XYZ file of C-alpha atoms in Angstrom:
349
model
C 101.339 77.837 104.813
C 100.297 81.424 104.180
C 102.199 83.855 106.506
C 98.947 85.417 107.747
C 97.404 82.024 108.527
C 100.615 80.917 110.250
C 100.548 84.054 112.396
C 96.903 83.415 113.326
C 97.757 79.817 114.249
C 100.561 80.984 116.544
C 98.243 83.478 118.216
C 95.736 80.676 118.868
C 98.442 78.353 120.199
C 100.050 80.913 122.540
C 97.553 80.480 125.435
C 98.073 76.688 125.276
C 101.879 76.977 125.177
C 101.877 79.519 128.009
C 99.536 77.398 130.166
C 101.586 74.217 129.669
C 104.771 76.160 130.539
C 103.140 77.369 133.766
C 102.163 73.781 134.639
C 105.736 72.558 134.086
C 107.035 75.392 136.246
C 104.482 74.544 138.959
C 105.563 70.889 138.871
C 109.179 71.844 139.500
C 108.052 74.212 142.255
C 106.259 71.363 144.101
C 109.428 69.262 144.096
C 111.887 72.022 145.023
C 109.696 73.537 147.757
C 108.937 70.115 149.281
C 112.639 69.277 149.581
C 113.479 72.683 151.118
C 110.587 72.519 153.616
C 111.566 68.960 154.616
C 115.044 70.281 155.404
C 113.545 72.698 157.936
C 113.064 75.898 155.961
C 110.219 78.037 157.292
C 107.384 78.281 154.739
C 106.844 82.010 155.380
C 110.562 82.710 154.996
C 110.485 80.768 151.740
C 107.515 82.846 150.551
C 109.171 86.110 151.660
C 112.408 85.347 149.802
C 110.442 84.070 146.815
C 108.372 87.246 146.558
C 111.484 89.391 147.130
C 113.271 87.736 144.181
C 110.048 88.023 142.159
C 109.919 91.759 142.909
C 113.493 92.240 141.682
C 112.830 90.169 138.542
C 109.541 91.831 137.601
C 110.728 95.383 138.348
C 113.610 94.924 135.884
C 111.210 93.576 133.241
C 108.723 96.390 133.964
C 111.445 99.029 133.534
C 112.453 97.451 130.233
C 109.029 96.872 128.683
C 106.506 99.035 130.580
C 108.325 102.310 131.161
C 105.554 104.123 129.269
C 102.844 102.615 131.454
C 100.170 105.266 132.036
C 97.737 103.152 134.057
C 96.811 104.883 137.296
C 96.537 103.219 140.669
C 93.318 103.709 142.579
C 92.283 102.627 146.064
C 90.284 99.586 144.811
C 93.251 98.443 142.678
C 95.615 98.830 145.679
C 93.231 96.676 147.730
C 93.158 94.070 144.957
C 96.974 94.031 144.912
C 97.100 93.591 148.695
C 94.703 90.624 148.575
C 96.642 89.099 145.644
C 99.794 89.254 147.776
C 97.953 87.738 150.738
C 96.542 84.873 148.644
C 100.015 84.274 147.195
C 101.566 83.472 150.584
C 99.144 80.527 150.986
C 100.747 78.748 148.031
C 102.854 76.505 150.287
C 99.991 75.512 152.595
C 99.890 71.784 153.254
C 102.702 70.612 150.974
C 105.109 70.123 153.889
C 102.668 67.642 155.477
C 102.096 65.597 152.306
C 103.952 64.479 149.191
C 104.371 66.604 146.034
C 102.197 64.149 144.061
C 99.405 64.304 146.660
C 99.576 68.114 146.728
C 99.440 68.240 142.925
C 96.457 65.845 142.935
C 94.574 68.054 145.408
C 95.215 71.022 143.118
C 92.917 69.339 140.587
C 90.079 70.884 142.558
C 91.195 74.254 141.141
C 89.404 74.067 137.752
C 86.026 73.180 139.286
C 86.389 75.667 142.171
C 87.519 78.400 139.776
C 84.632 77.612 137.437
C 82.109 77.904 140.309
C 83.658 81.202 141.480
C 83.686 82.506 137.899
C 79.989 81.634 137.578
C 79.227 83.450 140.848
C 81.215 86.481 139.634
C 79.390 86.316 136.266
C 82.690 85.882 134.429
C 81.557 82.578 132.900
C 78.248 81.295 131.568
C 77.153 77.679 131.623
C 74.404 76.313 129.410
C 73.877 72.680 130.427
C 71.580 72.180 127.439
C 74.491 72.689 125.037
C 77.142 70.088 124.285
C 80.081 72.330 125.210
C 78.566 73.049 128.656
C 78.066 69.331 129.266
C 81.636 68.672 128.088
C 83.068 71.173 130.597
C 81.118 69.609 133.458
C 81.994 66.072 132.343
C 85.682 66.916 131.843
C 85.902 68.425 135.327
C 84.301 65.312 136.855
C 86.618 62.952 134.889
C 89.714 64.911 136.000
C 88.506 64.938 139.599
C 87.908 61.150 139.507
C 91.407 60.662 138.077
C 92.959 62.813 140.803
C 90.967 60.993 143.497
C 92.108 57.652 142.098
C 95.747 58.774 142.193
C 95.312 59.897 145.789
C 93.331 57.010 147.322
C 94.305 53.982 145.245
C 97.870 52.873 144.604
C 97.601 49.314 143.324
C 100.611 47.341 142.180
C 103.945 49.047 141.646
C 104.688 49.385 137.933
C 107.842 51.515 137.978
C 110.179 51.878 140.954
C 113.705 53.140 141.488
C 113.865 52.121 145.164
C 116.490 49.949 146.736
C 115.644 47.689 149.693
C 117.124 50.171 152.166
C 115.298 53.027 150.553
C 112.031 51.060 150.670
C 112.410 50.622 154.428
C 113.135 54.313 154.865
C 110.215 55.148 152.578
C 107.856 52.902 154.605
C 108.947 54.674 157.780
C 108.297 58.058 156.207
C 104.816 56.899 155.095
C 103.815 56.413 158.747
C 104.741 60.011 159.449
C 102.993 61.121 156.253
C 99.651 59.513 157.175
C 99.770 61.097 160.649
C 99.794 64.518 159.022
C 97.520 63.581 156.107
C 94.365 65.111 157.597
C 96.097 68.370 158.506
C 97.771 68.533 155.130
C 94.505 67.810 153.290
C 92.703 70.652 155.067
C 95.548 73.069 154.342
C 95.676 71.950 150.704
C 91.933 72.582 150.449
C 92.524 76.111 151.752
C 95.340 76.443 149.223
C 93.068 75.296 146.388
C 90.401 77.835 147.352
C 93.003 80.597 147.621
C 94.533 79.788 144.217
C 91.103 79.833 142.563
C 90.261 83.141 144.248
C 93.683 84.428 143.165
C 92.996 83.681 139.484
C 89.563 85.325 139.670
C 90.944 88.430 141.394
C 93.906 88.575 139.002
C 91.496 88.558 136.037
C 89.475 91.417 137.542
C 92.590 93.430 138.417
C 94.339 93.061 135.052
C 91.241 94.488 133.338
C 91.284 97.542 135.587
C 95.080 97.914 135.511
C 96.300 96.623 132.104
C 100.023 96.580 132.867
C 100.859 92.941 133.762
C 104.565 93.435 134.565
C 103.954 96.433 136.827
C 101.059 94.595 138.447
C 103.299 91.565 139.067
C 105.896 93.846 140.685
C 103.366 95.477 143.015
C 101.753 92.149 143.915
C 105.163 90.591 144.662
C 106.103 93.582 146.844
C 102.829 93.215 148.766
C 103.461 89.482 149.180
C 106.993 90.157 150.457
C 105.805 92.606 153.131
C 102.949 90.331 154.250
C 105.244 87.257 154.428
C 107.865 89.198 156.435
C 105.178 90.321 158.884
C 103.817 86.769 159.186
C 107.315 85.370 159.823
C 108.039 88.040 162.442
C 104.857 87.065 164.302
C 105.129 83.257 163.981
C 108.903 82.651 163.983
C 111.247 84.869 166.003
C 114.460 82.997 165.132
C 116.936 84.999 163.059
C 118.529 81.692 161.978
C 115.378 80.962 159.925
C 116.438 83.669 157.465
C 119.869 82.154 156.806
C 120.416 80.857 153.264
C 123.053 78.310 152.240
C 124.462 77.289 148.869
C 122.006 74.417 148.528
C 118.273 73.833 148.106
C 117.502 76.622 150.629
C 118.831 79.120 148.091
C 117.557 77.314 144.987
C 113.961 77.128 146.285
C 113.405 80.890 146.766
C 115.284 81.662 143.545
C 113.158 79.178 141.613
C 109.863 80.267 143.158
C 110.759 83.950 142.952
C 112.073 84.189 139.401
C 110.176 81.409 137.612
C 106.940 81.066 139.602
C 106.085 84.384 141.260
C 107.906 86.487 138.664
C 107.780 85.191 135.092
C 104.880 82.717 135.529
C 102.679 85.306 137.248
C 103.227 87.652 134.311
C 102.422 84.857 131.822
C 99.317 83.968 133.858
C 98.146 87.563 133.520
C 98.519 87.318 129.741
C 96.503 84.068 129.610
C 93.655 85.121 131.916
C 93.339 88.462 130.115
C 92.881 86.673 126.788
C 91.104 83.404 127.692
C 89.894 83.827 131.276
C 90.751 82.057 134.565
C 88.822 78.831 133.835
C 90.905 78.160 130.712
C 94.152 78.492 132.682
C 93.084 76.299 135.601
C 91.906 73.613 133.161
C 95.602 72.779 132.691
C 96.180 72.258 136.440
C 95.350 68.503 136.306
C 98.321 68.088 133.970
C 100.598 69.111 136.856
C 99.672 65.897 138.702
C 101.172 63.832 135.897
C 104.227 66.106 135.655
C 104.867 65.954 139.414
C 104.403 62.151 139.499
C 107.081 61.725 136.811
C 109.432 64.239 138.463
C 108.909 62.584 141.867
C 109.896 59.239 140.307
C 113.069 60.611 138.702
C 114.174 63.068 141.411
C 112.708 61.887 144.743
C 112.559 58.167 143.905
C 108.810 57.821 144.536
C 107.334 54.739 142.821
C 104.672 54.867 140.102
C 101.697 52.634 140.852
C 98.804 51.348 138.761
C 96.411 53.846 140.374
C 98.709 56.700 139.418
C 98.942 55.593 135.778
C 95.172 55.081 135.386
C 94.395 58.280 137.304
C 96.867 60.270 135.213
C 95.248 58.962 132.018
C 91.802 60.061 133.249
C 93.202 63.485 134.118
C 94.550 63.922 130.585
C 91.189 62.823 129.090
C 89.278 65.195 131.359
C 91.639 68.047 130.489
C 91.135 67.441 126.773
C 87.325 67.374 127.175
C 87.333 70.688 129.127
C 89.551 72.385 126.550
C 87.353 71.069 123.729
C 84.306 72.549 125.465
C 86.076 75.912 125.897
C 87.143 75.927 122.244
C 83.575 75.218 121.062
C 82.303 77.982 123.337
C 84.866 80.408 121.882
C 83.841 79.533 118.311
C 80.178 80.034 119.159
C 80.928 83.470 120.597
C 82.907 84.338 117.452
C 80.073 83.203 115.161
C 77.253 84.877 117.113
C 77.887 88.454 115.815
C 78.084 87.181 112.226
C 74.835 85.210 112.622
C 73.069 88.203 114.158
C 74.266 90.430 111.310
C 73.093 87.856 108.745
C 69.670 87.658 110.423
C 69.378 91.451 110.380
C 70.149 91.531 106.654
C 67.556 88.830 105.973
C 64.955 90.743 108.000
C 65.647 93.928 106.038
C 65.354 92.052 102.721
C 62.006 90.566 103.765
C 60.711 94.041 104.623
């Protein structure tokens, strides 16, 4: 392959590789955070530590790679950063009342919600008369149906790693899970709305302040301060801040370094190049990732509904990405077509 063509191919593949990496990181986050919250860790403390570790990680990276940053902070940008930090602390909403797989399935609302918000903010255009517009709508619906199927229908158990004792304990835990299902669903809906708003606001902010590492540092610092204030108001126990050499330390390290730190920076790169809708189109893939990780790590069984729903999610994801790729090609060809039409008009004259 010609070196120039190979370089162009890598540039085209980067947004896909970055987005899949973020999804894998998010899948691990769902598992790790669920375990730590089930062991009694306060969600705001977890967010505060996570953002604190993210601040340390991103400030080191910013000093290494963005020391010559000349972007200036303005009052609107500072307000954007504050709201990004506020939206970030809602990331754990609802997961402690449900399972990681259920939380990941609810996150499949993100692409459609983000798409609607992007349309309202005039960041995206939708032409339902064109095939790519119909594909994006159809792909979103297919993914949503797949996620709904995974959530509401289990069917027969296809793969299970449970023992008899574990099954009894799991059945007992299901009673407790369904008691909190309504509360968890509402909180997860709030989380989905906040994540979609976060991606939209991040896209707007990165255009006005094109220094992703510095922006990640400032956003993480804002999230840390907001989470500390929230914890001080809602939980007065100093014991809540104690970390041990177990999952209570791993969870904030994981969320801080990988999720809030590195992944937030990578998100900024993706949304700056391809927009927020492209990034959230990969969210349905996290449902499949979390289902597999839950099977291997938490011992949750895989049912027929989960397999069929996961397959629909993958199909819907592919259809959405195909629609976005067609839209990108059309935008690339439009200037050339206009130029060709201008030349033809001049020749006719």
